[in-house]
Tab-separated table of C-alpha atoms in Angstrom:
chain	number	residue	atom	x	y	z
A	26	UNK	CA	-101.496	-31.907	-9.520
A	27	UNK	CA	-99.152	-31.482	-6.377
A	28	UNK	CA	-97.424	-28.412	-7.961
A	29	UNK	CA	-100.793	-26.889	-8.737
A	30	UNK	CA	-102.290	-27.385	-5.210
A	31	UNK	CA	-99.028	-25.816	-3.721
A	32	UNK	CA	-99.518	-22.640	-5.744
A	33	UNK	CA	-103.024	-22.426	-4.855
A	34	UNK	CA	-102.453	-22.874	-1.201
A	35	UNK	CA	-99.586	-20.144	-1.305
A	36	UNK	CA	-102.252	-17.727	-2.964
A	37	UNK	CA	-104.832	-18.510	-0.533
A	38	UNK	CA	-102.524	-18.143	2.438
A	39	UNK	CA	-101.197	-14.798	1.145
A	40	UNK	CA	-104.588	-13.425	0.227
A	41	UNK	CA	-106.234	-14.516	3.613
A	42	UNK	CA	-103.365	-12.957	5.523
A	43	UNK	CA	-103.261	-9.618	3.489
A	44	UNK	CA	-106.941	-9.270	3.634
A	45	UNK	CA	-107.401	-10.110	7.677
A	46	UNK	CA	-104.240	-7.797	8.440
A	47	UNK	CA	-106.035	-4.986	6.657
A	48	UNK	CA	-109.616	-5.541	7.712
A	49	UNK	CA	-108.632	-5.655	11.764
A	50	UNK	CA	-107.468	-2.221	12.235
A	51	UNK	CA	-110.776	-0.907	11.113
A	52	UNK	CA	-112.732	-3.733	13.250
A	53	UNK	CA	-110.767	-2.272	16.422
A	54	UNK	CA	-111.821	1.182	15.473
A	55	UNK	CA	-115.454	0.260	14.919
A	56	UNK	CA	-115.199	-1.506	18.195
A	57	UNK	CA	-114.002	1.466	20.065
A	58	UNK	CA	-116.410	3.841	18.784
A	59	UNK	CA	-119.239	1.276	19.499
A	60	UNK	CA	-117.912	0.446	22.725
A	61	UNK	CA	-117.895	-3.191	21.953
A	62	UNK	CA	-115.235	-4.607	24.673
A	63	UNK	CA	-114.502	-7.944	26.777
A	64	UNK	CA	-114.745	-6.557	30.275
A	65	UNK	CA	-111.984	-8.030	32.538
A	66	UNK	CA	-113.225	-9.978	35.602
A	67	UNK	CA	-111.967	-12.542	38.369
A	68	UNK	CA	-112.016	-15.376	35.930
A	69	UNK	CA	-110.448	-13.636	33.092
A	70	UNK	CA	-106.337	-13.185	32.224
A	71	UNK	CA	-106.503	-9.555	31.098
A	72	UNK	CA	-106.902	-6.257	33.033
A	73	UNK	CA	-108.162	-3.977	30.196
A	74	UNK	CA	-111.137	-3.577	27.986
A	75	UNK	CA	-110.327	-5.217	24.873
A	76	UNK	CA	-112.607	-5.484	21.289
A	77	UNK	CA	-113.902	-8.884	20.808
A	78	UNK	CA	-114.564	-8.919	17.187
A	79	UNK	CA	-111.403	-10.064	15.687
A	80	UNK	CA	-113.275	-13.353	14.487
A	81	UNK	CA	-115.031	-10.727	11.689
A	82	UNK	CA	-111.510	-10.192	10.184
A	83	UNK	CA	-110.556	-13.968	10.411
A	84	UNK	CA	-113.675	-14.957	8.896
A	85	UNK	CA	-113.692	-12.197	6.195
A	86	UNK	CA	-110.309	-12.727	5.214
A	87	UNK	CA	-110.678	-16.488	5.125
A	88	UNK	CA	-113.841	-16.750	3.304
A	89	UNK	CA	-112.787	-14.454	0.663
A	90	UNK	CA	-109.718	-16.139	-0.116
A	91	UNK	CA	-111.116	-19.527	0.099
A	92	UNK	CA	-113.912	-18.682	-2.432
A	93	UNK	CA	-111.475	-16.967	-4.882
A	94	UNK	CA	-109.054	-20.323	-4.843
A	95	UNK	CA	-111.358	-23.481	-3.873
A	96	UNK	CA	-113.003	-25.500	-6.536
A	97	UNK	CA	-116.887	-25.521	-6.222
A	98	UNK	CA	-117.960	-28.262	-8.535
A	99	UNK	CA	-120.240	-31.187	-9.133
A	100	UNK	CA	-119.749	-33.877	-6.340
A	101	UNK	CA	-118.289	-31.401	-4.058
A	102	UNK	CA	-119.501	-30.914	-0.667
A	103	UNK	CA	-117.367	-28.069	0.344
A	104	UNK	CA	-120.243	-25.374	-0.278
A	105	UNK	CA	-122.096	-26.840	2.676
A	106	UNK	CA	-118.991	-26.474	4.739
A	107	UNK	CA	-119.053	-22.739	3.872
A	108	UNK	CA	-122.889	-22.549	4.722
A	109	UNK	CA	-122.295	-24.097	8.247
A	110	UNK	CA	-119.417	-21.726	8.764
A	111	UNK	CA	-121.415	-18.554	8.123
A	112	UNK	CA	-124.112	-19.731	10.178
A	113	UNK	CA	-121.697	-20.562	13.077
A	114	UNK	CA	-119.884	-17.202	12.481
A	115	UNK	CA	-123.208	-15.134	12.751
A	116	UNK	CA	-124.081	-17.185	16.057
A	117	UNK	CA	-120.828	-16.198	17.534
A	118	UNK	CA	-120.846	-12.448	16.199
A	119	UNK	CA	-124.130	-12.032	17.712
A	120	UNK	CA	-122.737	-13.683	21.319
A	121	UNK	CA	-119.719	-11.213	20.998
A	122	UNK	CA	-122.145	-7.947	20.570
A	123	UNK	CA	-125.178	-9.315	22.746
A	124	UNK	CA	-124.439	-12.351	25.099
A	125	UNK	CA	-126.592	-15.455	24.322
A	126	UNK	CA	-127.768	-17.780	26.739
A	127	UNK	CA	-125.831	-21.293	26.684
A	128	UNK	CA	-128.904	-23.227	25.248
A	129	UNK	CA	-129.344	-20.977	22.392
A	130	UNK	CA	-125.604	-21.277	21.487
A	131	UNK	CA	-125.887	-24.966	21.827
A	132	UNK	CA	-128.893	-25.123	19.568
A	133	UNK	CA	-126.939	-23.252	16.900
A	134	UNK	CA	-124.307	-25.523	17.128
A	135	UNK	CA	-126.521	-28.492	16.631
A	136	UNK	CA	-127.936	-26.632	13.600
A	137	UNK	CA	-124.620	-26.000	11.981
A	138	UNK	CA	-123.577	-29.477	12.732
A	139	UNK	CA	-126.727	-30.819	11.113
A	140	UNK	CA	-125.697	-29.026	7.922
A	141	UNK	CA	-122.418	-30.617	7.775
A	142	UNK	CA	-123.872	-34.146	8.612
A	143	UNK	CA	-127.239	-34.367	6.926
A	144	UNK	CA	-126.749	-31.973	3.972
A	145	UNK	CA	-123.093	-32.214	3.305
A	146	UNK	CA	-122.902	-35.903	4.160
A	147	UNK	CA	-119.465	-35.376	5.893
A	148	UNK	CA	-119.654	-38.083	8.543
A	149	UNK	CA	-117.242	-40.450	10.509
A	150	UNK	CA	-117.865	-43.721	8.684
A	151	UNK	CA	-114.960	-46.044	9.941
A	152	UNK	CA	-113.433	-46.563	13.193
A	153	UNK	CA	-110.251	-48.224	11.784
A	154	UNK	CA	-110.925	-51.211	14.104
A	155	UNK	CA	-111.135	-49.220	17.115
A	156	UNK	CA	-113.052	-51.302	19.985
A	157	UNK	CA	-113.236	-53.961	17.029
A	158	UNK	CA	-115.485	-51.395	15.121
A	159	UNK	CA	-114.751	-50.937	11.307
A	160	UNK	CA	-117.511	-49.385	9.530
A	161	UNK	CA	-120.180	-47.690	11.302
A	162	UNK	CA	-123.938	-48.010	10.371
A	163	UNK	CA	-125.794	-44.700	9.390
A	164	UNK	CA	-127.382	-43.765	12.319
A	165	UNK	CA	-124.362	-44.451	14.971
A	166	UNK	CA	-122.345	-42.631	12.134
A	167	UNK	CA	-124.624	-39.741	12.366
A	168	UNK	CA	-124.543	-39.292	16.178
A	169	UNK	CA	-120.868	-39.960	16.671
A	170	UNK	CA	-120.196	-37.044	13.844
A	171	UNK	CA	-122.764	-34.724	15.570
A	172	UNK	CA	-121.076	-35.221	18.826
A	173	UNK	CA	-117.740	-34.762	17.680
A	174	UNK	CA	-118.412	-31.507	15.584
A	175	UNK	CA	-120.234	-29.894	18.570
A	176	UNK	CA	-117.474	-31.129	21.153
A	177	UNK	CA	-114.714	-29.540	19.078
A	178	UNK	CA	-116.572	-26.523	18.569
A	179	UNK	CA	-116.931	-25.931	22.224
A	180	UNK	CA	-113.509	-27.337	22.962
A	181	UNK	CA	-112.126	-24.289	20.919
A	182	UNK	CA	-114.489	-21.877	22.508
A	183	UNK	CA	-113.070	-22.969	25.879
A	184	UNK	CA	-109.386	-22.764	25.168
A	185	UNK	CA	-109.760	-19.215	24.026
A	186	UNK	CA	-108.756	-17.634	27.349
A	187	UNK	CA	-105.235	-16.248	26.696
A	188	UNK	CA	-103.490	-14.287	24.079
A	189	UNK	CA	-102.479	-16.467	20.810
A	190	UNK	CA	-103.651	-19.877	22.176
A	191	UNK	CA	-106.786	-20.580	20.106
A	192	UNK	CA	-105.134	-19.076	17.082
A	193	UNK	CA	-101.919	-20.767	17.337
A	194	UNK	CA	-103.735	-24.257	17.759
A	195	UNK	CA	-105.803	-23.168	14.780
A	196	UNK	CA	-102.610	-22.689	12.834
A	197	UNK	CA	-101.118	-26.028	14.025
A	198	UNK	CA	-104.341	-27.984	13.013
A	199	UNK	CA	-104.563	-26.373	9.732
A	200	UNK	CA	-100.927	-26.913	8.702
A	201	UNK	CA	-100.939	-30.615	10.058
A	202	UNK	CA	-103.938	-31.276	8.083
A	203	UNK	CA	-103.186	-29.105	5.157
A	204	UNK	CA	-99.781	-30.938	4.520
A	205	UNK	CA	-101.535	-34.208	4.258
A	206	UNK	CA	-104.304	-33.105	2.089
A	207	UNK	CA	-101.786	-31.317	-0.042
A	208	UNK	CA	-99.625	-34.503	-0.357
A	209	UNK	CA	-102.939	-36.650	-1.598
A	210	UNK	CA	-104.034	-33.915	-3.767
A	211	UNK	CA	-107.605	-33.220	-2.116
A	212	UNK	CA	-107.226	-29.595	-3.327
A	213	UNK	CA	-110.489	-28.178	-1.440
A	214	UNK	CA	-109.647	-29.095	1.972
A	215	UNK	CA	-105.611	-28.138	1.222
A	216	UNK	CA	-106.960	-24.742	-0.092
A	217	UNK	CA	-109.310	-24.438	3.073
A	218	UNK	CA	-106.429	-25.374	5.581
A	219	UNK	CA	-104.197	-22.549	3.631
A	220	UNK	CA	-106.812	-19.814	3.801
A	221	UNK	CA	-107.457	-20.660	7.538
A	222	UNK	CA	-103.762	-20.641	8.352
A	223	UNK	CA	-103.135	-17.142	6.576
A	224	UNK	CA	-106.319	-15.504	8.172
A	225	UNK	CA	-105.567	-16.571	11.715
A	226	UNK	CA	-101.685	-15.885	11.380
A	227	UNK	CA	-102.513	-12.274	10.650
A	228	UNK	CA	-105.123	-11.944	13.615
A	229	UNK	CA	-102.388	-13.273	15.770
A	230	UNK	CA	-100.099	-10.112	15.143
A	231	UNK	CA	-102.804	-8.274	16.699
A	232	UNK	CA	-103.445	-10.693	19.600
A	233	UNK	CA	-99.861	-10.631	20.531
A	234	UNK	CA	-99.426	-9.185	24.039
A	235	UNK	CA	-100.174	-6.446	24.657
A	236	UNK	CA	-103.424	-7.584	22.727
A	237	UNK	CA	-105.196	-5.082	20.581
A	238	UNK	CA	-108.246	-7.335	20.096
A	239	UNK	CA	-109.446	-10.861	20.961
A	240	UNK	CA	-111.170	-13.064	18.307
A	241	UNK	CA	-114.257	-13.431	20.434
A	242	UNK	CA	-116.941	-16.299	19.905
A	243	UNK	CA	-117.073	-15.436	16.159
A	244	UNK	CA	-113.490	-16.584	15.830
A	245	UNK	CA	-113.217	-19.296	18.116
A	246	UNK	CA	-116.748	-21.214	17.122
A	247	UNK	CA	-115.689	-20.719	13.461
A	248	UNK	CA	-112.249	-21.951	14.032
A	249	UNK	CA	-113.751	-25.171	16.083
A	250	UNK	CA	-116.275	-25.875	13.181
A	251	UNK	CA	-113.395	-25.743	10.720
A	252	UNK	CA	-111.104	-28.026	12.551
A	253	UNK	CA	-113.831	-30.570	13.212
A	254	UNK	CA	-114.609	-30.838	9.576
A	255	UNK	CA	-110.812	-31.080	8.651
A	256	UNK	CA	-110.421	-33.919	11.243
A	257	UNK	CA	-113.463	-35.784	10.063
A	258	UNK	CA	-112.351	-35.391	6.352
A	259	UNK	CA	-108.713	-36.461	7.300
A	260	UNK	CA	-110.176	-39.679	8.840
A	261	UNK	CA	-112.521	-40.144	5.851
A	262	UNK	CA	-110.092	-39.428	3.119
A	263	UNK	CA	-107.492	-41.475	4.705
A	264	UNK	CA	-109.524	-44.566	4.360
A	265	UNK	CA	-109.632	-44.081	0.666
A	266	UNK	CA	-106.183	-43.553	0.606
A	267	UNK	CA	-105.262	-46.972	2.488
A	268	UNK	CA	-107.700	-48.791	-0.022
A	269	UNK	CA	-105.889	-47.464	-3.111
A	270	UNK	CA	-103.028	-48.737	-4.783
A	271	UNK	CA	-101.010	-45.440	-4.384
A	272	UNK	CA	-101.106	-45.570	-0.517
A	273	UNK	CA	-97.406	-44.512	-0.077
A	274	UNK	CA	-95.863	-41.536	1.547
A	275	UNK	CA	-98.230	-40.636	4.511
A	276	UNK	CA	-101.134	-43.038	4.669
A	277	UNK	CA	-102.379	-43.062	8.488
A	278	UNK	CA	-103.140	-46.327	9.690
A	279	UNK	CA	-104.478	-44.909	13.035
A	280	UNK	CA	-105.808	-41.596	11.467
A	281	UNK	CA	-108.651	-41.183	14.414
A	282	UNK	CA	-105.600	-41.186	16.830
A	283	UNK	CA	-103.630	-38.941	14.856
A	284	UNK	CA	-106.600	-36.357	14.510
A	285	UNK	CA	-107.001	-36.485	18.233
A	286	UNK	CA	-103.140	-35.672	18.470
A	287	UNK	CA	-103.593	-32.899	16.272
A	288	UNK	CA	-106.340	-31.506	18.436
A	289	UNK	CA	-104.808	-32.876	21.581
A	290	UNK	CA	-104.770	-29.269	23.379
A	291	UNK	CA	-108.537	-28.439	23.018
A	292	UNK	CA	-109.563	-32.129	23.418
A	293	UNK	CA	-107.522	-33.124	26.527
A	294	UNK	CA	-108.200	-29.737	28.224
A	295	UNK	CA	-112.188	-29.792	27.678
A	296	UNK	CA	-112.683	-33.655	28.674
A	297	UNK	CA	-110.547	-32.417	31.768
A	298	UNK	CA	-112.359	-29.738	32.701
A	299	UNK	CA	-115.740	-31.279	31.955
A	300	UNK	CA	-114.874	-34.163	34.181
A	301	UNK	CA	-113.743	-31.666	37.149
A	302	UNK	CA	-116.912	-30.014	36.889
A	303	UNK	CA	-119.108	-32.928	36.889
A	304	UNK	CA	-117.092	-34.411	39.934
A	305	UNK	CA	-117.757	-31.177	41.606
A	306	UNK	CA	-121.339	-31.408	40.610
A	307	UNK	CA	-121.344	-28.400	38.304
A	308	UNK	CA	-122.953	-27.968	34.875
A	309	UNK	CA	-119.856	-28.738	32.461
A	310	UNK	CA	-120.645	-25.599	30.834
A	311	UNK	CA	-120.227	-23.603	33.783
A	312	UNK	CA	-117.176	-21.023	33.856
A	313	UNK	CA	-114.019	-21.507	35.988
A	314	UNK	CA	-110.077	-21.023	36.038
A	315	UNK	CA	-109.353	-24.985	35.866
A	316	UNK	CA	-108.224	-24.978	32.137
A	317	UNK	CA	-104.467	-25.789	31.696
A	318	UNK	CA	-103.681	-22.332	30.346
A	319	UNK	CA	-104.892	-20.821	33.712
A	320	UNK	CA	-102.620	-23.196	35.773
A	321	UNK	CA	-99.713	-21.959	33.334
A	322	UNK	CA	-100.511	-18.310	34.036
A	323	UNK	CA	-100.976	-18.945	38.020
A	324	UNK	CA	-97.494	-20.263	38.011
A	325	UNK	CA	-96.503	-16.893	36.796
A	326	UNK	CA	-96.004	-17.307	33.307
A	327	UNK	CA	-97.001	-14.733	30.566
A	328	UNK	CA	-99.772	-15.184	28.064
A	329	UNK	CA	-97.156	-15.687	25.301
A	330	UNK	CA	-95.143	-18.098	27.386
A	331	UNK	CA	-98.097	-20.027	28.280
A	332	UNK	CA	-99.225	-20.437	24.783
A	333	UNK	CA	-95.714	-21.164	23.203
A	334	UNK	CA	-95.386	-24.256	25.929
A	335	UNK	CA	-98.908	-25.587	24.750
A	336	UNK	CA	-97.923	-25.021	21.208
A	337	UNK	CA	-94.699	-27.121	21.732
A	338	UNK	CA	-96.897	-29.756	23.498
A	339	UNK	CA	-99.193	-30.022	20.791
A	340	UNK	CA	-96.387	-30.436	18.148
A	341	UNK	CA	-94.685	-33.065	20.549
A	342	UNK	CA	-97.958	-35.026	20.466
A	343	UNK	CA	-98.294	-35.158	16.666
A	344	UNK	CA	-94.910	-36.161	16.387
A	345	UNK	CA	-95.398	-39.161	18.793
A	346	UNK	CA	-98.565	-40.019	17.131
A	347	UNK	CA	-96.916	-40.077	13.668
A	348	UNK	CA	-94.465	-42.219	14.770
A	349	UNK	CA	-96.165	-44.828	16.917
A	350	UNK	CA	-99.097	-44.993	14.709
A	351	UNK	CA	-98.334	-48.732	13.675
A	352	UNK	CA	-99.163	-49.703	17.216
A	353	UNK	CA	-102.907	-49.082	16.389
A	354	UNK	CA	-105.787	-46.718	17.154
A	355	UNK	CA	-106.434	-48.183	20.765
A	356	UNK	CA	-102.633	-48.399	22.026
A	357	UNK	CA	-101.951	-45.038	20.386
A	358	UNK	CA	-104.885	-43.509	22.126
A	359	UNK	CA	-103.899	-44.920	25.558
A	360	UNK	CA	-100.277	-43.614	24.945
A	361	UNK	CA	-101.504	-40.117	24.017
A	362	UNK	CA	-103.845	-39.813	27.341
A	363	UNK	CA	-101.369	-41.282	29.634
A	364	UNK	CA	-98.807	-38.825	28.435
A	365	UNK	CA	-101.507	-35.976	28.652
A	366	UNK	CA	-102.168	-36.950	32.203
A	367	UNK	CA	-98.528	-37.313	33.172
A	368	UNK	CA	-97.985	-33.881	31.877
A	369	UNK	CA	-100.699	-32.465	33.706
A	370	UNK	CA	-99.585	-34.250	36.855
A	371	UNK	CA	-96.212	-32.440	36.629
A	372	UNK	CA	-98.162	-29.075	36.001
A	373	UNK	CA	-100.320	-29.691	39.120
A	374	UNK	CA	-97.346	-30.630	41.377
A	375	UNK	CA	-95.705	-27.350	40.284
A	376	UNK	CA	-99.367	-25.600	40.862
A	377	UNK	CA	-99.759	-27.134	44.209
A	378	UNK	CA	-96.027	-26.197	45.411
A	379	UNK	CA	-96.630	-22.738	44.534
A	380	UNK	CA	-99.678	-22.530	46.068
A	381	UNK	CA	-98.273	-23.820	49.340
A	382	UNK	CA	-100.551	-26.842	49.430
A	383	UNK	CA	-97.708	-29.131	50.552
A	384	UNK	CA	-96.227	-26.672	53.281
A	385	UNK	CA	-99.244	-25.058	54.716
A	386	UNK	CA	-101.482	-27.098	56.834
A	387	UNK	CA	-104.428	-24.824	56.572
A	388	UNK	CA	-104.602	-25.365	52.826
A	389	UNK	CA	-106.361	-28.363	51.718
A	390	UNK	CA	-105.224	-30.554	49.079
A	391	UNK	CA	-107.497	-32.994	47.386
A	392	UNK	CA	-108.019	-35.063	44.140
A	393	UNK	CA	-110.411	-32.659	42.710
A	394	UNK	CA	-107.971	-29.678	42.974
A	395	UNK	CA	-105.180	-31.708	42.017
A	396	UNK	CA	-106.574	-33.254	38.903
């Protein structure tokens, strides 16, 4: 079973990579002919007009590869993931071509999440004893699952601000969850991870500085949806593994915290930015330059350097969570967020020093700007 799964994953990765690699040059050419560009402004980190339809290549390569090598059979809810993904992709593609107002995007995200939760019955049903909660009743499970999916979708959308970042984090997510799904023989989701990694890896070749194309909302929203589904299914399938007699190898006794560690870059950055905006009495969905990647760029780092640093941080958190998981979900979550806050504090101190907030009396330094 594992050897067959490994072969399917290899085929899915290679197929998705080759197809996406072949599709993107044509997409770039069409975007140039039709003038479908991302225009730079004071909030963005690039100075040239660049096509924003990379998500089309990612989606196409992923979907073809996944449909070729995944198993769609009785009792399998993977088709509903594909249905929700297609809807989310089309929503993002329309936003890339004709910008949507935020509430329409939000309604679309709710619809996609509803397909996953209500039709596919992909829900968080166990909290593993976090806050003394084990199994969750249906209504709270639906609410928690919907909120989780919508949050992660938006989190990926928000970190897509510099070259490589959203795609690189997507690869880390797919590899981390894919290894676990492969080990326990959950073939459909192992193949999903493999196809996702292959498609995004091919895209990154064209997104490497100087970027020839961005993934746009069609890419970031799709990656966010897939990452949310992988996180939920990791938590749920791990519950089955823990209850089985074969729970050897890599069962995660703190899988909710482990899932957050895998997604720490988009999750922490989004929570931080939303908190800052609410403190400053702004809409949590208003645009600004307060993201972690913006701070790194403002320190003088290149897009590639900033992205590599964040990739290293992401892998570090996964390693910490894996080795500390026996302490339980609550304590592990505390450790993860304290670590994240400490690293953010160091970054903000460097940022404040470079901005001259400590030496220049005319520059005000407040908690809001520091956090």
